PDB file of C-alpha atoms in Angstrom:
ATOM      1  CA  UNK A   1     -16.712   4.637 -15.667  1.00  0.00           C
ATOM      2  CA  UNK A   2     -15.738   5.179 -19.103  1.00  0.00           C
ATOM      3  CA  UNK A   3     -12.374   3.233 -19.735  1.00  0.00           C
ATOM      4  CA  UNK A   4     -10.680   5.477 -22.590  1.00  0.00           C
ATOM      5  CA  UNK A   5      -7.499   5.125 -20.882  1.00  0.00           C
ATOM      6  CA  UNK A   6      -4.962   2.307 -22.298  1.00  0.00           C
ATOM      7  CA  UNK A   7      -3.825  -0.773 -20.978  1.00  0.00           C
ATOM      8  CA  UNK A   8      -0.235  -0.670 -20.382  1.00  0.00           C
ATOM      9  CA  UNK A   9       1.461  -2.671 -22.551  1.00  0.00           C
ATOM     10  CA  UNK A  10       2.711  -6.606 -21.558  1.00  0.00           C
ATOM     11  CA  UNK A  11       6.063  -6.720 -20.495  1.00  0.00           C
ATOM     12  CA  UNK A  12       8.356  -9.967 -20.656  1.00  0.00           C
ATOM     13  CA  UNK A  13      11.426 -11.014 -18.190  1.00  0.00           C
ATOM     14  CA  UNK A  14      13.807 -10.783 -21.235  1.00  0.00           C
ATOM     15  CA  UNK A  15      12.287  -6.928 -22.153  1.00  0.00           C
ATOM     16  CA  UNK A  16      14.203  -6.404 -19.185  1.00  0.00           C
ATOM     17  CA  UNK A  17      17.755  -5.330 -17.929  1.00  0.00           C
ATOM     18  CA  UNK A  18      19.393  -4.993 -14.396  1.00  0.00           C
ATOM     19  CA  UNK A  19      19.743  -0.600 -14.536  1.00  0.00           C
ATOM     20  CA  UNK A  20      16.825  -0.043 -16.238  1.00  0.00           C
ATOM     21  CA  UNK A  21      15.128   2.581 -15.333  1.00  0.00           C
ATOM     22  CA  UNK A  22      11.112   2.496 -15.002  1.00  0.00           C
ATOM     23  CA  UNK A  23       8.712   4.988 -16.807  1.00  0.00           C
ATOM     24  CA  UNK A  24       8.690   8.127 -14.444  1.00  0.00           C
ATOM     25  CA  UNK A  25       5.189   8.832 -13.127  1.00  0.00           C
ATOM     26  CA  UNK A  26       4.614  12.515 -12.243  1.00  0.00           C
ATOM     27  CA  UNK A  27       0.982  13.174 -10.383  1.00  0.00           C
ATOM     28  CA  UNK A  28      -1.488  15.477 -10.277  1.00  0.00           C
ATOM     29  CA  UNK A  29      -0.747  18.031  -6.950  1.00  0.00           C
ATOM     30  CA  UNK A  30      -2.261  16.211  -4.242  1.00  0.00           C
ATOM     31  CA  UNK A  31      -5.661  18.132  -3.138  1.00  0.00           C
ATOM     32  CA  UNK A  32      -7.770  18.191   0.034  1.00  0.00           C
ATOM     33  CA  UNK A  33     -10.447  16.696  -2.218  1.00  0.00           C
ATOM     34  CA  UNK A  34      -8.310  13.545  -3.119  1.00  0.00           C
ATOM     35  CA  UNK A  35      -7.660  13.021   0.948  1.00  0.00           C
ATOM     36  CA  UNK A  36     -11.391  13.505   1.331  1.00  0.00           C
ATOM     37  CA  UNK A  37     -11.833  10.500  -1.418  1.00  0.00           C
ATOM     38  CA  UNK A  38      -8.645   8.874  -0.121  1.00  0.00           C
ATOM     39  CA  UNK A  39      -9.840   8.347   3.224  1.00  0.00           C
ATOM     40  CA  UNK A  40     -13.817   7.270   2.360  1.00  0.00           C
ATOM     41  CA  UNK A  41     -12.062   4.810  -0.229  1.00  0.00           C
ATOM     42  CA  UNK A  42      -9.590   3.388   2.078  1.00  0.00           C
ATOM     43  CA  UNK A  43     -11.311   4.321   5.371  1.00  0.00           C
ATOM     44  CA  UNK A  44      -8.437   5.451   7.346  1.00  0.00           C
ATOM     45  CA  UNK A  45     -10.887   8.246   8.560  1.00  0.00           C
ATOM     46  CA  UNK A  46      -7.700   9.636  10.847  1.00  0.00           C
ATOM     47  CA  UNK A  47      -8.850  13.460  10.978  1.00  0.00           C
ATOM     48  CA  UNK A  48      -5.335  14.691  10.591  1.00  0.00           C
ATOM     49  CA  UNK A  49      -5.845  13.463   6.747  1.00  0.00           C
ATOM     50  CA  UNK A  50      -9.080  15.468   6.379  1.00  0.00           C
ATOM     51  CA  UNK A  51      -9.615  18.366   9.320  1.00  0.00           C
ATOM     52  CA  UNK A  52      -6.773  21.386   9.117  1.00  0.00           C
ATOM     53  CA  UNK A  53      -8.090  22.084  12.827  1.00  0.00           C
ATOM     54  CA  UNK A  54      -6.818  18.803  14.020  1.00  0.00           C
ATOM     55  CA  UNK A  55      -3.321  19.704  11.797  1.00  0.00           C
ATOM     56  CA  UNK A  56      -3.240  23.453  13.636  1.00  0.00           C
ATOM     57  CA  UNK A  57      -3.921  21.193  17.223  1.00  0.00           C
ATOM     58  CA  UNK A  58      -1.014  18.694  17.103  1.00  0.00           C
ATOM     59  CA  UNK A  59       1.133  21.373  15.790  1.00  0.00           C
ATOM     60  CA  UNK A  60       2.244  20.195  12.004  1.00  0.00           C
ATOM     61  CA  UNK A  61       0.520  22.862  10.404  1.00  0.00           C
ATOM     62  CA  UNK A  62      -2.318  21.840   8.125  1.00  0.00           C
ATOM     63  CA  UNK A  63      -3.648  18.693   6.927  1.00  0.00           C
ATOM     64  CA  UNK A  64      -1.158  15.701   5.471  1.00  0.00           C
ATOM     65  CA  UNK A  65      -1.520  13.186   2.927  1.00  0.00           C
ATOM     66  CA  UNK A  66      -2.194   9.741   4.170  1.00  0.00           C
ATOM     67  CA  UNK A  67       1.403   7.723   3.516  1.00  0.00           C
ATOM     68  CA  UNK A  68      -0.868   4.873   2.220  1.00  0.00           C
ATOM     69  CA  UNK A  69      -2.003   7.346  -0.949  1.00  0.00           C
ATOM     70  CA  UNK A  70       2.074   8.161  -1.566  1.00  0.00           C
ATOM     71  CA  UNK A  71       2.225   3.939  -1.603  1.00  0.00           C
ATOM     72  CA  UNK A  72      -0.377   4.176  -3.991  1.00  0.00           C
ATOM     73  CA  UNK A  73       1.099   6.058  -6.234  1.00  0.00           C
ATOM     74  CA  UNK A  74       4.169   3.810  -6.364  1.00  0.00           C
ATOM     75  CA  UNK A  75       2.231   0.964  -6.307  1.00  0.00           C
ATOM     76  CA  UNK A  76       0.531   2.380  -9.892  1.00  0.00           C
ATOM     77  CA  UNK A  77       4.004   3.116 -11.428  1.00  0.00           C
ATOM     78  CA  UNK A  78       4.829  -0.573 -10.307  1.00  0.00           C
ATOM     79  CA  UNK A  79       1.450  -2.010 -12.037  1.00  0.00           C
ATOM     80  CA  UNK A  80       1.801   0.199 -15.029  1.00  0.00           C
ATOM     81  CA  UNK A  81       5.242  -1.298 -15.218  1.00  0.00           C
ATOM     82  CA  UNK A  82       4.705  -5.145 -14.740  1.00  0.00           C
ATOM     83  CA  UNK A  83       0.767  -5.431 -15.055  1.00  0.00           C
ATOM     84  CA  UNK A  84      -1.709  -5.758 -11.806  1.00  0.00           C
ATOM     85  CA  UNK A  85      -1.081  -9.602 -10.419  1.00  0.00           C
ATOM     86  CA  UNK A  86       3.008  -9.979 -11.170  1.00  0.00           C
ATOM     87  CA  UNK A  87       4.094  -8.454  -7.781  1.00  0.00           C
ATOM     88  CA  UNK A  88       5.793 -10.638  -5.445  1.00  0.00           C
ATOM     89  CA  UNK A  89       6.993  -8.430  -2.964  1.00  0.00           C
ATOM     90  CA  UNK A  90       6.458  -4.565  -2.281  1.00  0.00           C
ATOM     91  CA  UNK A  91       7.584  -2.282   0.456  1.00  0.00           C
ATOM     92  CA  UNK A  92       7.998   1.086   1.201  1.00  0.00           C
ATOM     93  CA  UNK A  93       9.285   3.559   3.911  1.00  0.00           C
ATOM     94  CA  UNK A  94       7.851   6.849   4.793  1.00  0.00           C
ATOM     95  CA  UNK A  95      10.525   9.123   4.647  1.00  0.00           C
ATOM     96  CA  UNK A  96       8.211  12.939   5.345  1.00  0.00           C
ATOM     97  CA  UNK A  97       5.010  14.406   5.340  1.00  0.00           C
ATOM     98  CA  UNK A  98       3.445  15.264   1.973  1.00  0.00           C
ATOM     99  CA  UNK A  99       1.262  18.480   1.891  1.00  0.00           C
ATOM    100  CA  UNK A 100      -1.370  19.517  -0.179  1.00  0.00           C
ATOM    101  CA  UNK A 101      -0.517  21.282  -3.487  1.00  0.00           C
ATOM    102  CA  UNK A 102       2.773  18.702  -3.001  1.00  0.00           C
ATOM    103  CA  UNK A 103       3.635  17.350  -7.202  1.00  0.00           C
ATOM    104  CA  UNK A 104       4.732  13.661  -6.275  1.00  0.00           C
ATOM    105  CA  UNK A 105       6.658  12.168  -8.715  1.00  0.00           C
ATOM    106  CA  UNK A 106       7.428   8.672  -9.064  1.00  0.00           C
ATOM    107  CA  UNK A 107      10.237   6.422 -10.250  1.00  0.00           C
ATOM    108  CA  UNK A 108      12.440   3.386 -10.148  1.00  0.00           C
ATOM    109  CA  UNK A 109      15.326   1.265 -11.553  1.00  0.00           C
ATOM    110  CA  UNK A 110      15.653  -2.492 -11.236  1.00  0.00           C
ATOM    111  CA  UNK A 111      18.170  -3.784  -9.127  1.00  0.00           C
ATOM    112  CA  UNK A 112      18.051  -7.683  -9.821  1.00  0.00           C
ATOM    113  CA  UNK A 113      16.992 -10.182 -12.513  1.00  0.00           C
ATOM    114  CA  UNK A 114      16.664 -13.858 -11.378  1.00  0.00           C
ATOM    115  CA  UNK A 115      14.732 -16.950 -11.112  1.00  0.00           C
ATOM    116  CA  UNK A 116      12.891 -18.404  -7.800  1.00  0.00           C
ATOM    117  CA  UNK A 117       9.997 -20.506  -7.018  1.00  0.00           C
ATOM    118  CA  UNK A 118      10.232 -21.633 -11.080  1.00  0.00           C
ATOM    119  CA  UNK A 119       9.294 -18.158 -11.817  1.00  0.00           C
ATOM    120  CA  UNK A 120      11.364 -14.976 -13.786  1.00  0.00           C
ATOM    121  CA  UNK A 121      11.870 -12.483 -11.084  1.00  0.00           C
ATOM    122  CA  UNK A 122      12.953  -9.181 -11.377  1.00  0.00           C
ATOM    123  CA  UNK A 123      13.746  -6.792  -8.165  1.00  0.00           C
ATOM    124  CA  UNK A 124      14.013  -3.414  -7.741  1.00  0.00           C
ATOM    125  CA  UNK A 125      13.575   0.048  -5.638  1.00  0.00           C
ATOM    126  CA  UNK A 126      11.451   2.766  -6.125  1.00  0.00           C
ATOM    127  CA  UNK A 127      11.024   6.137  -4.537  1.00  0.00           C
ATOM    128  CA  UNK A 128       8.433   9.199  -4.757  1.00  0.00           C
ATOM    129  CA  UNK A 129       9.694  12.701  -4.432  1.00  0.00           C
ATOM    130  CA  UNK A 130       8.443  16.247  -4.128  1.00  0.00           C
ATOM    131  CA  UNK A 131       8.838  19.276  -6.919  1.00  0.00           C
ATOM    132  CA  UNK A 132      11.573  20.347  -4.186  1.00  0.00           C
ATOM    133  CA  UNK A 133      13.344  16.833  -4.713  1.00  0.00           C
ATOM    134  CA  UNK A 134      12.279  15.894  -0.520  1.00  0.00           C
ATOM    135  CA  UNK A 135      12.091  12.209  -0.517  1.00  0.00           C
ATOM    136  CA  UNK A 136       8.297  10.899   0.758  1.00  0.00           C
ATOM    137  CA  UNK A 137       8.746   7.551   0.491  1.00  0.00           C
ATOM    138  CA  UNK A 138      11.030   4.635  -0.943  1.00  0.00           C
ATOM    139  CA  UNK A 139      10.808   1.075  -0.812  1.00  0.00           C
ATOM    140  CA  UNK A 140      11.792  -1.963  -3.221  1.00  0.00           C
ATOM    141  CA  UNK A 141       9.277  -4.540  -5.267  1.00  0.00           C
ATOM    142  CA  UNK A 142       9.984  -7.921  -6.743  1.00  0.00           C
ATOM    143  CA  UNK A 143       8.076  -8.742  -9.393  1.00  0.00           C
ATOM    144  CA  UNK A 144       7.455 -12.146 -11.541  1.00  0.00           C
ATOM    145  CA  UNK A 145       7.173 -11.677 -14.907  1.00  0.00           C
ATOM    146  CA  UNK A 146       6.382 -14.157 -18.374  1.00  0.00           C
ATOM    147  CA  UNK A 147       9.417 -15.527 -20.549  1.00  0.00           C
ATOM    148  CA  UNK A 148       8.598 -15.001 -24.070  1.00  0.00           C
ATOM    149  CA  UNK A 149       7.968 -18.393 -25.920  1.00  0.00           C
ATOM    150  CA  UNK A 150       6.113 -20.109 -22.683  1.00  0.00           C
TER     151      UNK A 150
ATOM    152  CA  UNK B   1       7.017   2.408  27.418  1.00  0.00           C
ATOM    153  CA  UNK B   2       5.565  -0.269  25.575  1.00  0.00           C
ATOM    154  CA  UNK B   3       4.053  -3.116  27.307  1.00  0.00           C
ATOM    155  CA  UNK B   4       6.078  -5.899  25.914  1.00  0.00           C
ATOM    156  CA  UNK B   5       4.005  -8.484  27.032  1.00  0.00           C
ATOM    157  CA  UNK B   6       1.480  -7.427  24.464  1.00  0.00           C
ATOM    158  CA  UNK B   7       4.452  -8.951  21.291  1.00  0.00           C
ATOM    159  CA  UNK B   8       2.907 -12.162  20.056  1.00  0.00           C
ATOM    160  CA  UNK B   9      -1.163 -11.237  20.578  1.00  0.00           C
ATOM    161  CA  UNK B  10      -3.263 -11.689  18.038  1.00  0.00           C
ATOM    162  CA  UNK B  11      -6.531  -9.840  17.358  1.00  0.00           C
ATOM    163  CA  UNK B  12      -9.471 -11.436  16.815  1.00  0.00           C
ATOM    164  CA  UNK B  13     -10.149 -13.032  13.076  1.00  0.00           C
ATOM    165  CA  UNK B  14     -11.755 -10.018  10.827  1.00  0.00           C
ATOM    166  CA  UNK B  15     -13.758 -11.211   7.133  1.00  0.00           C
ATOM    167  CA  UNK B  16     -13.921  -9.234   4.490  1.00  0.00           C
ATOM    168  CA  UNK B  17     -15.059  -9.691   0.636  1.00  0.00           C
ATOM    169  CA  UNK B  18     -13.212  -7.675  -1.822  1.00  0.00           C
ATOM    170  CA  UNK B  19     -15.170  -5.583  -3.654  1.00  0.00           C
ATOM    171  CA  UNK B  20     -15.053  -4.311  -7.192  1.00  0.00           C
ATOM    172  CA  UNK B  21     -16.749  -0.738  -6.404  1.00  0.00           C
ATOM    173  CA  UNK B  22     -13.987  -0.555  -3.418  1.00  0.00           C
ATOM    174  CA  UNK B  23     -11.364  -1.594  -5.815  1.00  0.00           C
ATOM    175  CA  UNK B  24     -12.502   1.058  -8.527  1.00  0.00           C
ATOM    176  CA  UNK B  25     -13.202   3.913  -5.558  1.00  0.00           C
ATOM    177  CA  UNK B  26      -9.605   3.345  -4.163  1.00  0.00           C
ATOM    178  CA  UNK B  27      -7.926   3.927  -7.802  1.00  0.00           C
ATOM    179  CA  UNK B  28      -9.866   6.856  -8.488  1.00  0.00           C
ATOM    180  CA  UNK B  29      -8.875   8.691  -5.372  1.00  0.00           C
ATOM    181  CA  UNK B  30      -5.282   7.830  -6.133  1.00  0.00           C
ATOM    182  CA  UNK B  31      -5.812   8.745  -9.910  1.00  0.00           C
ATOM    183  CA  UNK B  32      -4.497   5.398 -11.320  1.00  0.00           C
ATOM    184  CA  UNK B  33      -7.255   4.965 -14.661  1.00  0.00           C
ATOM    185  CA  UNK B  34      -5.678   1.482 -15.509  1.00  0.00           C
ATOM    186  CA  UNK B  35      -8.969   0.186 -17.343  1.00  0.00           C
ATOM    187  CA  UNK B  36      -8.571  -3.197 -14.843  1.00  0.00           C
ATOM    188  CA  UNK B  37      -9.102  -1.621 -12.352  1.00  0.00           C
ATOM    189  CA  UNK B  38     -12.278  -0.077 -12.915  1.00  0.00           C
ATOM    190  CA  UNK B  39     -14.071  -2.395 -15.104  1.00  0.00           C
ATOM    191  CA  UNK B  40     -15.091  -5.990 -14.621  1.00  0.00           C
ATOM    192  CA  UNK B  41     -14.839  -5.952 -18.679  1.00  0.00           C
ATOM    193  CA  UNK B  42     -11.645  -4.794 -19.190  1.00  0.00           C
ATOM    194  CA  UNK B  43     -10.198  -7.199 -16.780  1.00  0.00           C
ATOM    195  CA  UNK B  44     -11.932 -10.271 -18.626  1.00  0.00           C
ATOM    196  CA  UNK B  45     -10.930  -9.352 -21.932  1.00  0.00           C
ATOM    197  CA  UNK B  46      -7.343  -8.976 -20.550  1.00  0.00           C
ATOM    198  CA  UNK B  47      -7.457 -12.733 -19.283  1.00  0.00           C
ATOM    199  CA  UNK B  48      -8.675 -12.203 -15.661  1.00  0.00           C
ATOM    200  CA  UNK B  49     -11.477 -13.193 -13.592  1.00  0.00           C
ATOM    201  CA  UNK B  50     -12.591 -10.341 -12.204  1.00  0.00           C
ATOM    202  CA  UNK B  51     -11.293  -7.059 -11.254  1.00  0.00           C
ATOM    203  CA  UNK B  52      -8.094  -7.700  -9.650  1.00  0.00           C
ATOM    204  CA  UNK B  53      -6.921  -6.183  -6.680  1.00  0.00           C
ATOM    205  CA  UNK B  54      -4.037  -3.367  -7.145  1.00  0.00           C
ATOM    206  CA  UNK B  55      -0.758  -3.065  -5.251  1.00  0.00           C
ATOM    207  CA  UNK B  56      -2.333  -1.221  -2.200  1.00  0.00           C
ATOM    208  CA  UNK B  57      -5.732  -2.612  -2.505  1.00  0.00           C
ATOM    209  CA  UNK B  58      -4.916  -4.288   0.656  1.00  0.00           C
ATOM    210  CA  UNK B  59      -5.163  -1.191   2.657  1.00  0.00           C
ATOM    211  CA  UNK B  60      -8.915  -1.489   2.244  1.00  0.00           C
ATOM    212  CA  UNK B  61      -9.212  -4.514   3.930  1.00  0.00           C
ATOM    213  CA  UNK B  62      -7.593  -3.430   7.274  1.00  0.00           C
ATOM    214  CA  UNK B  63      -9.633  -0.119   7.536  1.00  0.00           C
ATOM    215  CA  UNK B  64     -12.994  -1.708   6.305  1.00  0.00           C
ATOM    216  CA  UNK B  65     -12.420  -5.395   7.038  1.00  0.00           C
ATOM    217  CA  UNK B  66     -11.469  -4.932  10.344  1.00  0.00           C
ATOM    218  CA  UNK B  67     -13.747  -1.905  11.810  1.00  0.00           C
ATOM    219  CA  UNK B  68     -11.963  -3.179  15.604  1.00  0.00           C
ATOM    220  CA  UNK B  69      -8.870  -2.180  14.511  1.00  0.00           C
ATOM    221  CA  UNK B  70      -8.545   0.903  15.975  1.00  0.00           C
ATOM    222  CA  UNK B  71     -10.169  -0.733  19.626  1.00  0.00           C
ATOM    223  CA  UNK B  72      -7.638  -3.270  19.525  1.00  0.00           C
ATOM    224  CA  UNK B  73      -4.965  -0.878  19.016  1.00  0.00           C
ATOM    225  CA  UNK B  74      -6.171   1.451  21.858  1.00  0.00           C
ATOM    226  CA  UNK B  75      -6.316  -2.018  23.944  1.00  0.00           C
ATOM    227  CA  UNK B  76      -2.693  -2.693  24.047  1.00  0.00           C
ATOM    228  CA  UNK B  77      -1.906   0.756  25.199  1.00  0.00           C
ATOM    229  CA  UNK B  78      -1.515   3.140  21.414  1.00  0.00           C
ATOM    230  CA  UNK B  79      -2.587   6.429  22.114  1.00  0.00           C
ATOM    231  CA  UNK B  80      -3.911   6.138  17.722  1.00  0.00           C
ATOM    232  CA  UNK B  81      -4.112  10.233  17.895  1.00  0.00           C
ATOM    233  CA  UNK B  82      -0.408  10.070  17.727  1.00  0.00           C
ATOM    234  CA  UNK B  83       0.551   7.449  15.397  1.00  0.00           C
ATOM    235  CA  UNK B  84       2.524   7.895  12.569  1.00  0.00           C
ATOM    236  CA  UNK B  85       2.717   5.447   9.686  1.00  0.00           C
ATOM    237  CA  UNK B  86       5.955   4.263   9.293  1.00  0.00           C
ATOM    238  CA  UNK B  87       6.809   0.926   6.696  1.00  0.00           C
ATOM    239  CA  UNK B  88       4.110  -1.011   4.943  1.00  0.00           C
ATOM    240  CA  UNK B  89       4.790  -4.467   3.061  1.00  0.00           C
ATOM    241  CA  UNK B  90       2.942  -6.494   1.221  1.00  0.00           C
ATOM    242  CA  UNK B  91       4.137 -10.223   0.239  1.00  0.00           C
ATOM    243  CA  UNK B  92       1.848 -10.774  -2.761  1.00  0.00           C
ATOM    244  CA  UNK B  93       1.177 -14.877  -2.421  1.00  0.00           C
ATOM    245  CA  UNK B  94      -1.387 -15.401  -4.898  1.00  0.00           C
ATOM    246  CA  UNK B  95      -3.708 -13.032  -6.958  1.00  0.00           C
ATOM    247  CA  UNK B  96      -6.893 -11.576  -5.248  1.00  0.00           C
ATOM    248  CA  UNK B  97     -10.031 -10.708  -7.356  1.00  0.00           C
ATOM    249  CA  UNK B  98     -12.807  -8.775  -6.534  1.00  0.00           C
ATOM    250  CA  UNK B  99     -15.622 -11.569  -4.989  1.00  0.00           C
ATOM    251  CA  UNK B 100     -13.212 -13.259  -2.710  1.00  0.00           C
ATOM    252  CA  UNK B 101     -13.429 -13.281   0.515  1.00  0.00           C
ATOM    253  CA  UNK B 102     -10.429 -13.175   2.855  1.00  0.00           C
ATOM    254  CA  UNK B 103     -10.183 -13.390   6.417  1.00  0.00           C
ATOM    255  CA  UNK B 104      -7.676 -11.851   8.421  1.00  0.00           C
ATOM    256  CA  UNK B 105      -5.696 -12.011  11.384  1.00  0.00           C
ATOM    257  CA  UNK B 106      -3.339  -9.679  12.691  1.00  0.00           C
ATOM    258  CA  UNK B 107      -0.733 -10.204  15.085  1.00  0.00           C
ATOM    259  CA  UNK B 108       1.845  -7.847  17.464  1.00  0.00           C
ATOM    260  CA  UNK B 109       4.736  -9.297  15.767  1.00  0.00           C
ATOM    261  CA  UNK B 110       7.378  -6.797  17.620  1.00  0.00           C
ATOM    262  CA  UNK B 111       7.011  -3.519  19.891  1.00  0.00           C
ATOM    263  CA  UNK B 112       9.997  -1.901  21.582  1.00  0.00           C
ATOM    264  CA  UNK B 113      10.330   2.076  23.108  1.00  0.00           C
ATOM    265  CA  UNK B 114      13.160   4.193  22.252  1.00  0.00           C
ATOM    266  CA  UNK B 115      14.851   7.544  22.991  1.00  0.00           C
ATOM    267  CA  UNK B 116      14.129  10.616  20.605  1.00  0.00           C
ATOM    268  CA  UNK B 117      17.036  13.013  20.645  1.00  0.00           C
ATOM    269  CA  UNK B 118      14.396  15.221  22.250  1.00  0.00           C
ATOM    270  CA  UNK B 119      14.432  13.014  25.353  1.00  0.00           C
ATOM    271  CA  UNK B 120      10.589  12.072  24.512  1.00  0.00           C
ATOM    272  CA  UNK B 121       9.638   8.401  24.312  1.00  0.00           C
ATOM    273  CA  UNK B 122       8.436   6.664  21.467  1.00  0.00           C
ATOM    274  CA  UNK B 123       6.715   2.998  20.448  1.00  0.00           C
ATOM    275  CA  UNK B 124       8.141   1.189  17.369  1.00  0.00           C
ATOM    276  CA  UNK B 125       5.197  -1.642  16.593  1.00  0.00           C
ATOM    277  CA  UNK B 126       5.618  -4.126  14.255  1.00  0.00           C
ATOM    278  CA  UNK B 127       1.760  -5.388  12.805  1.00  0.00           C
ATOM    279  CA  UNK B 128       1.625  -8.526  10.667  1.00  0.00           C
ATOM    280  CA  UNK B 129      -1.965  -9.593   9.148  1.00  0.00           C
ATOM    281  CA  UNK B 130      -1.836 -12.400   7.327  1.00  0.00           C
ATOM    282  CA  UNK B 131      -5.073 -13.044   4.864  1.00  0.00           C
ATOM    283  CA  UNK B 132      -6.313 -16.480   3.335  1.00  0.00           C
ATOM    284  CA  UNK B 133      -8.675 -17.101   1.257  1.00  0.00           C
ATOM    285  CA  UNK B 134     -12.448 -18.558   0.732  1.00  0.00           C
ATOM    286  CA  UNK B 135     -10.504 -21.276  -0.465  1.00  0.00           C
ATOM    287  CA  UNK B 136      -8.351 -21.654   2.614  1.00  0.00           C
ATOM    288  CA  UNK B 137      -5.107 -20.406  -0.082  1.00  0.00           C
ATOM    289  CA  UNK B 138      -2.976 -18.071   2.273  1.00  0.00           C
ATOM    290  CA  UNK B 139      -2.994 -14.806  -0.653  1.00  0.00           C
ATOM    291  CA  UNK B 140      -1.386 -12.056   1.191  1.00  0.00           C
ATOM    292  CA  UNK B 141       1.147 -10.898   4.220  1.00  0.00           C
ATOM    293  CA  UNK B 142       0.969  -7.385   4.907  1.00  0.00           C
ATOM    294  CA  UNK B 143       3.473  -6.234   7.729  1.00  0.00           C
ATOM    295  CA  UNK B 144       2.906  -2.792   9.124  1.00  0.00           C
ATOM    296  CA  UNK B 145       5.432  -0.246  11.375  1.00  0.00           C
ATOM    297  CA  UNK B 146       3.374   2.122  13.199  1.00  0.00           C
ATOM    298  CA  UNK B 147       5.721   4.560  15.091  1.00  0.00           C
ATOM    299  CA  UNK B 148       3.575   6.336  18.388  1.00  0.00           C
ATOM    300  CA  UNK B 149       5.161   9.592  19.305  1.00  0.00           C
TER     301      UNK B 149
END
């Protein structure tokens, strides 16, 4: 794969302040494609992810994301925010079912600065809505990040 | 209800090596181009070893690590056509780069039954897998709520 797209730039401890609010992250509308992908990358083959017969059968109308791709797309604001191997911590809730054609957008604000284990911590919560606002998931993260000058 | 005498099993120990083309497959479908994640070049010339794994790599290694999962579930008495996905955790305790290889074990860490204002039943289940590494390093908890209507 080509790699055109940019790094995300380093962030340190002290770049940070308790209320802060992290970079929003609006996706792409979620397609039956990306649950076809989803599900051979993951392999949570569950059919209600990928067949709209199985959907029509247990009565929820239609196919629904898997929760695990909504997680993913909070886990990407969350690496684009503090770089791939700083979490510490992250957990989410699934809140309601997203559908296809669904516009997930992502955000967060940090909660906590502190230090633990001899590392710069920061904590905070993060949520993903719908373009109608209806909360999908939310969850909080606790991240380690460097101190400028070590 | 739940069988409560199932809380405290553990599953059988699952491998599984973490794979760069997995890695870069899983970010795709989600749409996340961070360059790390889909090049073993990218991620050197930032500093790491390898392609690292992302925040929800780990959902790879249940489904493809452990290809029992779904048996073991269905041996403790889930009916897995009605499960719904409730919480997922990770506790991130070192970094994991594609080449390692974990092993896994998950355990029944909680299970109780409870009324729906419906009047139908359903099972709360609390999963916990905890991973280590080829170096014996414990690297990751995931804990899992799977709610069966």
């Amino acid at each position: 794969m080509t790699t055109e797209a940019k790094l995300p730039t380093k962030r340190y401890f002290e770049d940070v302040q308790v209320g802060d609010e992290i970079p929003r992250l609006v996706k792409a509308p979620v397609t039956h494609l990306q649950l076809v992908r989803y599900a051979g990358a993951s392999g949570d083959f569950n059919p209600l992810h990928t067949d709209p017969k199985i959907g029509e059968m247990l009565g929820i109308g239609g196919i629904i994301a898997h929760g695990m791709l909504i997680m993913g797309f909070l886990g990407q604001l969350l690496s684009d925010y503090v770089g791939p191997t700083a979490l510490r911590k992250f957990g989410v809730r699934f809140k309601s079912m997203t559908r296809l054609d669904d516009v997930i957008t992502c955000s967060g604000t940090i909660t906590e600065k502190y230090e633990a284990d001899g590392e710069a911590r920061i904590a905070g919560k993060v949520q993903a809505v719908d373009q109608n606002g209806d909360v999908k998931a939310s969850g909080t993260f606790v991240a380690a990040l460097p101190k400028r000058g070590e | 209800m739940f069988d409560q005498s199932k809380i405290g099993q553990s599953f059988p120990p699952f491998t599984y090596q973490v794979e760069r083309s997995k890695i870069h497959e899983l970010n795709l479908a989600i749409g996340d181009e961070n360059p790390l994640y889909h090049s073993k070049e990218a991620a050197q010339a930032a500093g790491y070893p390898d392609v690292p794994a992302s925040p929800t790599t780990p959902t790879t290694f249940q489904f493809w690590g452990n290809a029992d999962f779904v048996k073991h579930l269905v041996a403790i008495g889930v009916n897995v056509m009605r499960i719904i996905h409730g919480e997922e955790e990770y506790e991130y305790l070192a970094p994991i780069y594609a080449g390692d290889v974990l092993t896994g074990v998950t355990t029944l860490v909680d299970g109780k039954s409870r009324q729906s204002k419906d009047g139908s039943s359903m099972d709360i289940l609390t999963l916990e897998t905890r991973y280590t590494n080829q170096s014996g390093q414990e690297v990751l908890k995931a804990r899992q709520v799977l709610i069966v209507r």
